[in-house]
mmCIF file of C-alpha atoms in Angstrom:
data_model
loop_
_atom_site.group_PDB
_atom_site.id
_atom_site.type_symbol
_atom_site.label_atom_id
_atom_site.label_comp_id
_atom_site.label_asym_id
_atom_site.label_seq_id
_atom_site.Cartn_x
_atom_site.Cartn_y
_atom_site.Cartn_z
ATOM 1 C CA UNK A 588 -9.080 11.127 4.326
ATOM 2 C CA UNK A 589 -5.603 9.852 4.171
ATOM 3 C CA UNK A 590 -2.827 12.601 2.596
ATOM 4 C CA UNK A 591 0.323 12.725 1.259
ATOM 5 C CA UNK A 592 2.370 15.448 -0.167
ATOM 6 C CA UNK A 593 5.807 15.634 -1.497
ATOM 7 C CA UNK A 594 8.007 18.702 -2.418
ATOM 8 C CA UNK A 595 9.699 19.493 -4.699
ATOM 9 C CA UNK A 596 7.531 17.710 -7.688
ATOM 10 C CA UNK A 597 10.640 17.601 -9.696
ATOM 11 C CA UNK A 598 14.020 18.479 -9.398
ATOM 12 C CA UNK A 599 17.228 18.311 -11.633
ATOM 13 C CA UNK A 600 20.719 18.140 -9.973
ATOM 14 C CA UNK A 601 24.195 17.920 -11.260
ATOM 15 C CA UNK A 602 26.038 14.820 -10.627
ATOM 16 C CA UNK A 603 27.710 14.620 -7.332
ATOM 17 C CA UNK A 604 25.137 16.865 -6.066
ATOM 18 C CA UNK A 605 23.355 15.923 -2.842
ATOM 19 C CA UNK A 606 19.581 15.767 -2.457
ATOM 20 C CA UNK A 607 16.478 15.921 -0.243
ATOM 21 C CA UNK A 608 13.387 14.980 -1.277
ATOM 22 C CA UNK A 609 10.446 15.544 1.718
ATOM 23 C CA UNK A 610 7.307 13.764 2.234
ATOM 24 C CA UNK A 611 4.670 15.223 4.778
ATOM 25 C CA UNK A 612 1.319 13.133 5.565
ATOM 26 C CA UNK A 613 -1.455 13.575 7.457
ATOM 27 C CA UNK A 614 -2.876 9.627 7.923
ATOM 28 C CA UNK A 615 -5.328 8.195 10.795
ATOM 29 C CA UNK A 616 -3.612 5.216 12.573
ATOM 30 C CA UNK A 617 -0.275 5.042 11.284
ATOM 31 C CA UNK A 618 1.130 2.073 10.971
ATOM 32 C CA UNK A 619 4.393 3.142 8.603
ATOM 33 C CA UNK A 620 5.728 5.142 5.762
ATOM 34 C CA UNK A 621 7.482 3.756 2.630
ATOM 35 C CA UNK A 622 9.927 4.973 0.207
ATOM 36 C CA UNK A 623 9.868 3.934 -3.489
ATOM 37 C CA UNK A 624 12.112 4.461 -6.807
ATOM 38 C CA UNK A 625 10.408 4.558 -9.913
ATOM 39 C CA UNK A 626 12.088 4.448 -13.187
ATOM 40 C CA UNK A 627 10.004 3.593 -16.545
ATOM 41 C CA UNK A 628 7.594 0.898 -15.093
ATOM 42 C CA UNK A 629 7.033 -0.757 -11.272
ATOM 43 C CA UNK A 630 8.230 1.097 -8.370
ATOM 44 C CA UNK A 631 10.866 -0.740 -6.358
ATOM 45 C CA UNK A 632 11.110 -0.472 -2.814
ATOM 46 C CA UNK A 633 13.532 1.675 -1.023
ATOM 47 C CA UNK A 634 12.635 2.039 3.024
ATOM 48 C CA UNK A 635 10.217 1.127 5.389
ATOM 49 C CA UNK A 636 10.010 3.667 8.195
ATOM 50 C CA UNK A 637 7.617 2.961 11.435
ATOM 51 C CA UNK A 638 9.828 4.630 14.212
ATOM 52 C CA UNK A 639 10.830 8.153 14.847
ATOM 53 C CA UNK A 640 14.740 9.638 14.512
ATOM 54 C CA UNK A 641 16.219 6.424 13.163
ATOM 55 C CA UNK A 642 17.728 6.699 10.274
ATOM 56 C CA UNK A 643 17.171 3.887 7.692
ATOM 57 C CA UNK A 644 20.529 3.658 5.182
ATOM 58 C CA UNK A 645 21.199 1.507 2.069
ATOM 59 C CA UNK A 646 24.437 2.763 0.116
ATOM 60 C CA UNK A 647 24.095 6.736 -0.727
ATOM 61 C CA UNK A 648 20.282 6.438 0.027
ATOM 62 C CA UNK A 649 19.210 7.431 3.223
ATOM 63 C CA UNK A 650 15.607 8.157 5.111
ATOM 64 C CA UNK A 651 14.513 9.284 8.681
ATOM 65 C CA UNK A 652 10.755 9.784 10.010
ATOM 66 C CA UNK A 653 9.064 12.552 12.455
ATOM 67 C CA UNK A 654 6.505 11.433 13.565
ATOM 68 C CA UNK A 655 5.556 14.160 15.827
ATOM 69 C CA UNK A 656 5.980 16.829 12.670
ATOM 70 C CA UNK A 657 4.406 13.857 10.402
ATOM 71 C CA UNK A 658 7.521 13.972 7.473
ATOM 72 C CA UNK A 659 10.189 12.013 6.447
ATOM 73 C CA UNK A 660 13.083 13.238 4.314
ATOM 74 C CA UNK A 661 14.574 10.867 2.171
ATOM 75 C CA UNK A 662 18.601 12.056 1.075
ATOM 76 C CA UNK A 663 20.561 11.165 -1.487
ATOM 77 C CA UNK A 664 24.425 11.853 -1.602
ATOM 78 C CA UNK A 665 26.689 12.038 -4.502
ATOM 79 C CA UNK A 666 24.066 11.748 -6.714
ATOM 80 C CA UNK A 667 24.577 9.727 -10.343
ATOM 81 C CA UNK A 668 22.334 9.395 -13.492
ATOM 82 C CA UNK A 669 21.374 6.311 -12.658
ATOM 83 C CA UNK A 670 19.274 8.205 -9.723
ATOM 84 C CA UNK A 671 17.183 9.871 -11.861
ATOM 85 C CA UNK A 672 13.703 8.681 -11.735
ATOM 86 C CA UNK A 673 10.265 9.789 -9.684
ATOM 87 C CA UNK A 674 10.436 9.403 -5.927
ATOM 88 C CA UNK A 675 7.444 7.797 -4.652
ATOM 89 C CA UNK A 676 6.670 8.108 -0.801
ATOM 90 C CA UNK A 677 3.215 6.094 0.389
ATOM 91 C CA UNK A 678 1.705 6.094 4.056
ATOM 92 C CA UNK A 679 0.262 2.909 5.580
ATOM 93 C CA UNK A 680 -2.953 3.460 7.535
ATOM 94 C CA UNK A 681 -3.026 0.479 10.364
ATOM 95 C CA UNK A 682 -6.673 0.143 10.270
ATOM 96 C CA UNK A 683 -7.818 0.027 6.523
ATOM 97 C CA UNK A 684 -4.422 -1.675 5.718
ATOM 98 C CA UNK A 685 -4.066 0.168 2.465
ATOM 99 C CA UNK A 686 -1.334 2.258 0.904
ATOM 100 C CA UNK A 687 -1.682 6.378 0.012
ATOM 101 C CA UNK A 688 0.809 7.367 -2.399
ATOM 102 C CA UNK A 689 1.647 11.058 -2.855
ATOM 103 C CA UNK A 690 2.399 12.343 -6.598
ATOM 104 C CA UNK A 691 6.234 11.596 -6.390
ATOM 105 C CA UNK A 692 9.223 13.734 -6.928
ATOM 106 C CA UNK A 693 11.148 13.670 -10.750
ATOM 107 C CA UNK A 694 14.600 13.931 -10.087
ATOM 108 C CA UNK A 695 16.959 14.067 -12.826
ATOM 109 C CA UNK A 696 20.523 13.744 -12.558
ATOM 110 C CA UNK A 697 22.636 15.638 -15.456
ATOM 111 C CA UNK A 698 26.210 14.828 -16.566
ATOM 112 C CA UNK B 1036 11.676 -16.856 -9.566
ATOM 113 C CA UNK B 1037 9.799 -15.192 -6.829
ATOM 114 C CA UNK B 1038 7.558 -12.481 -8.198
ATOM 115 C CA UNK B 1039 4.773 -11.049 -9.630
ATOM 116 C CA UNK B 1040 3.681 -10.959 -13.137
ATOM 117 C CA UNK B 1041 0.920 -8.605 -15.032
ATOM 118 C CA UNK B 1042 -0.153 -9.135 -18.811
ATOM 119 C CA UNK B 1043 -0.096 -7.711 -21.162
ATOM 120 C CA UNK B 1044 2.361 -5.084 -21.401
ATOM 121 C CA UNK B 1045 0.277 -3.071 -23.453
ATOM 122 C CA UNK B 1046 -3.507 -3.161 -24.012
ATOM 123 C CA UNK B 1047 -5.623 -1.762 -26.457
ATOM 124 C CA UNK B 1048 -9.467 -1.005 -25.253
ATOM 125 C CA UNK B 1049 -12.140 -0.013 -28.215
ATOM 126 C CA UNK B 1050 -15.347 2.430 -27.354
ATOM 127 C CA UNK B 1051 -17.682 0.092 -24.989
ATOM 128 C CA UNK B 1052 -15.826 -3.248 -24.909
ATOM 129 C CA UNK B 1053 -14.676 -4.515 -21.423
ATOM 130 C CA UNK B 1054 -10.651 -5.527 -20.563
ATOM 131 C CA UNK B 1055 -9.286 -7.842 -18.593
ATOM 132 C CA UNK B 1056 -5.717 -7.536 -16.401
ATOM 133 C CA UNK B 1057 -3.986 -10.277 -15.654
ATOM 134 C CA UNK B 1058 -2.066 -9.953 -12.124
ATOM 135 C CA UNK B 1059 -0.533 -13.442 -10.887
ATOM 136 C CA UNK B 1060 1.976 -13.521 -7.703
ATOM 137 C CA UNK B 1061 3.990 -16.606 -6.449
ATOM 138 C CA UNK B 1062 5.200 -14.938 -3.562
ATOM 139 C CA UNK B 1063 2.477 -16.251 -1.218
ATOM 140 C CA UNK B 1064 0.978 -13.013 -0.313
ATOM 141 C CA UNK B 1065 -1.910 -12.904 1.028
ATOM 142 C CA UNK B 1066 -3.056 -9.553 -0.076
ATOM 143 C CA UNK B 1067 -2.863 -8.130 -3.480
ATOM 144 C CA UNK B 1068 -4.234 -4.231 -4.945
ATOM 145 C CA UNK B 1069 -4.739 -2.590 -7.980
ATOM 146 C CA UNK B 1070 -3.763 0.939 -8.906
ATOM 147 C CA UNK B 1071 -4.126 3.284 -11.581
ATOM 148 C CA UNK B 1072 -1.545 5.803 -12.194
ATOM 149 C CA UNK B 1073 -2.236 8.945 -14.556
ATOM 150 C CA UNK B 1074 0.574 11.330 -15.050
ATOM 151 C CA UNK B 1075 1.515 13.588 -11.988
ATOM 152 C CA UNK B 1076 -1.079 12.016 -10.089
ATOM 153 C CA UNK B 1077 0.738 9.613 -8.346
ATOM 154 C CA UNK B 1078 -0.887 5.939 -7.574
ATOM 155 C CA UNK B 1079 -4.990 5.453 -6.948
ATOM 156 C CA UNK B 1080 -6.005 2.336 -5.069
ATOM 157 C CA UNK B 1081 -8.876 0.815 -7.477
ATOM 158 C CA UNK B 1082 -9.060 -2.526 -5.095
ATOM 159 C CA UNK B 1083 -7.853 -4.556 -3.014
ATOM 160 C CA UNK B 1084 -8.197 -8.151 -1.543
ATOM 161 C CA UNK B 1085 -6.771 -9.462 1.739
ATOM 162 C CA UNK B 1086 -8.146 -12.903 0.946
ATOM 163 C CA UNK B 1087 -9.411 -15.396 -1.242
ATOM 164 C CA UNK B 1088 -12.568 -14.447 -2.522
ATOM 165 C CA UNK B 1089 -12.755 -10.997 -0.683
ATOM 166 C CA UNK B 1090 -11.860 -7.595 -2.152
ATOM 167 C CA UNK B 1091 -13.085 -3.811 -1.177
ATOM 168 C CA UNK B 1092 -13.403 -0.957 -3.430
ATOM 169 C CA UNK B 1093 -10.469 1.209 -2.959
ATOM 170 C CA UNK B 1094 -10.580 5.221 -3.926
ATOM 171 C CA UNK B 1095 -11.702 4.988 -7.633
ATOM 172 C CA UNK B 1096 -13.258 1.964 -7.842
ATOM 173 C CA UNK B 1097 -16.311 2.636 -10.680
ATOM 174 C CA UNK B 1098 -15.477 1.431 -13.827
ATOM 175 C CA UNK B 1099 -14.239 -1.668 -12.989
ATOM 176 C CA UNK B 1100 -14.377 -4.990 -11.148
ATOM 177 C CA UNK B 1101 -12.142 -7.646 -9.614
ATOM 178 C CA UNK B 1102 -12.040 -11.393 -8.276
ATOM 179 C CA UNK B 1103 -9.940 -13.476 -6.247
ATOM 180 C CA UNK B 1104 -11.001 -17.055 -6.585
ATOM 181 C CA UNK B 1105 -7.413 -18.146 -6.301
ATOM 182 C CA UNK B 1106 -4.515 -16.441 -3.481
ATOM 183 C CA UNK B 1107 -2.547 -16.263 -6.567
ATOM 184 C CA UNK B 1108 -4.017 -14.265 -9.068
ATOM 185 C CA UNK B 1109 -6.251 -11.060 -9.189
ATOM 186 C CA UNK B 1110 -7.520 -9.966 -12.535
ATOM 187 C CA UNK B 1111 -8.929 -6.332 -12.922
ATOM 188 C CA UNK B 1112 -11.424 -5.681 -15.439
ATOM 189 C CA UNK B 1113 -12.228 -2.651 -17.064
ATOM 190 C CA UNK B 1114 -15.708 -1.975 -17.962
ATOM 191 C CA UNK B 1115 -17.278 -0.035 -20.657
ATOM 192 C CA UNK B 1116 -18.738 2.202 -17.754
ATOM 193 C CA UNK B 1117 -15.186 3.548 -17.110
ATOM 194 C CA UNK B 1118 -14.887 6.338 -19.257
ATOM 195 C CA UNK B 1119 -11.203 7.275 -19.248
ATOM 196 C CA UNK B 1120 -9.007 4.175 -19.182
ATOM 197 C CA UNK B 1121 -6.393 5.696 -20.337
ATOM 198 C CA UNK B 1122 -3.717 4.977 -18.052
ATOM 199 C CA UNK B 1123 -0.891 2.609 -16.218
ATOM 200 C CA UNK B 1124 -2.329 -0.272 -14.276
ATOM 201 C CA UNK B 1125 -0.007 -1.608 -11.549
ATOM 202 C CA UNK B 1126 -0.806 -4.478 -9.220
ATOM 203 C CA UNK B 1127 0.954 -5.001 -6.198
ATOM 204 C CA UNK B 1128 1.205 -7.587 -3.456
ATOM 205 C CA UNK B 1129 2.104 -7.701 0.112
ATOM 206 C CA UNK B 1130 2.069 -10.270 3.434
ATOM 207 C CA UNK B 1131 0.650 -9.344 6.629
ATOM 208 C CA UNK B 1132 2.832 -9.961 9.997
ATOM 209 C CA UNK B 1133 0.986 -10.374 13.434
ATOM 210 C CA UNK B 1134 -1.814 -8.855 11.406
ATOM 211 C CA UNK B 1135 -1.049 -6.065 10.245
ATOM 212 C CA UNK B 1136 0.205 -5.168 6.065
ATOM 213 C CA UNK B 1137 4.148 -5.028 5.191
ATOM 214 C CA UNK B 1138 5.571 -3.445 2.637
ATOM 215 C CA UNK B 1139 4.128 -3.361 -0.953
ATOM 216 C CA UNK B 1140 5.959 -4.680 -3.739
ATOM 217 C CA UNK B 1141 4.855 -4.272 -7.505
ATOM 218 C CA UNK B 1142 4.713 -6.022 -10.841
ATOM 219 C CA UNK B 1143 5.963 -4.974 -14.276
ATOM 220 C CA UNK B 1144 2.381 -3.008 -14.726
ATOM 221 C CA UNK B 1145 -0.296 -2.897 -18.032
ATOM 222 C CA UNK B 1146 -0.124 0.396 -20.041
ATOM 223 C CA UNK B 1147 -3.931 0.785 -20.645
ATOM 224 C CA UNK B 1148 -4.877 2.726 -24.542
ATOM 225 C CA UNK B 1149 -8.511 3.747 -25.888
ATOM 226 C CA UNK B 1150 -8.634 3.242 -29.275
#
């Protein structure tokens, strides 16, 4: 059975504060691994990762997979409030072509 | 606008009645999944459909039922036999390149209440 775990499940920074939020999995075929923000309703998507030690960047966001150690890390820098939401990280097995989410990450970002 | 859609917002459900989701893309996905998501459980494939008239159960699939006469739409119902519906429905769509699924992407979700 397909598994993902994140750490920590919630988290609460001050702004300006960098983050790491870490995503370990355990899936049979891997086909990739995908980042998502969720605030009050759909998650929105963040990163697709499929290849090892390259790093995947959109503004202050950033992600990297390792495949060999089966995690990804997903870093945020200079955090604001409008970060705060749960971090979703999901696994896509090649063969059943279906999604495993793990239970997110809460990070809130304080004044 | 490109997107997907899910009504209603909010759903009421009385002791042994059956509900009905509404999911409807215009993205021209071929694929398109339901989850449930409870709080700090993260997301639970209930089922999915990579084609017209063809869905599989996903991980927590009894309770409720699908169909996908049309690529566009995929309603969800819930059945009486489900016995906490209590929850966030979100559906979700995605394409499929050289045959194999790319990325996910969600609509607004149905927020699911036992009366």
């Amino acid at each position: 059975e397909d598994k993902v775990v994140q750490s920590p499940l919630s988290l609460v920074v001050h702004e300006g504060d960098t983050v790491t939020l870490n995503c370990s999995y355990e899936v049979t075929n891997f086909r990739s691994l995908l980042w998502y923000k969720q605030e009050k309703k759909a998650p929105t998507f963040l990163f697709m990762l499929t290849s090892s030690g390259i790093e995947k960047k959109s503004g202050r966001l950033s992600s990297i997979l390792d495949k060999k150690e089966l995690f990804s890390i997903l870093n945020i820098t200079a955090t604001q409030t409008g970060d705060s939401a749960v971090y979703l990280c999901a696994v896509v097995n090649g063969t059943a072509s279906k999604l495993t989410f793990g239970t997110g990450t809460r990070l809130q970002v304080t004044l | 606008d490109g997107g997907i859609t899910q009504s209603p917002k909010y759903l009421f459900r009385k002791e042994g009645q059956n509900v009905t989701l509404s999911c409807e893309q215009n993205l021209n996905h071929d694929a398109m999944y339901w989850y449930r998501q409870d709080p700090g459980q993260g997301l639970r494939l209930i089922y999915y459909s990579q084609i017209v008239n063809d869905f599989q159960k996903g991980d927590i699939a009894e309770g409720y039922s699908v169909s996908r006469e049309k690529k566009e739409s995929f309603p969800l119902t819930v059945t009486s036999a489900q016995k906490n519906p209590t929850a966030f429905y979100l559906c979700a769509s995605s394409t499929y390149v050289r045959g194999l699924q790319e990325t996910q992407y969600f609509g607004p979700g149905t927020r699911l209440l036992v009366l």
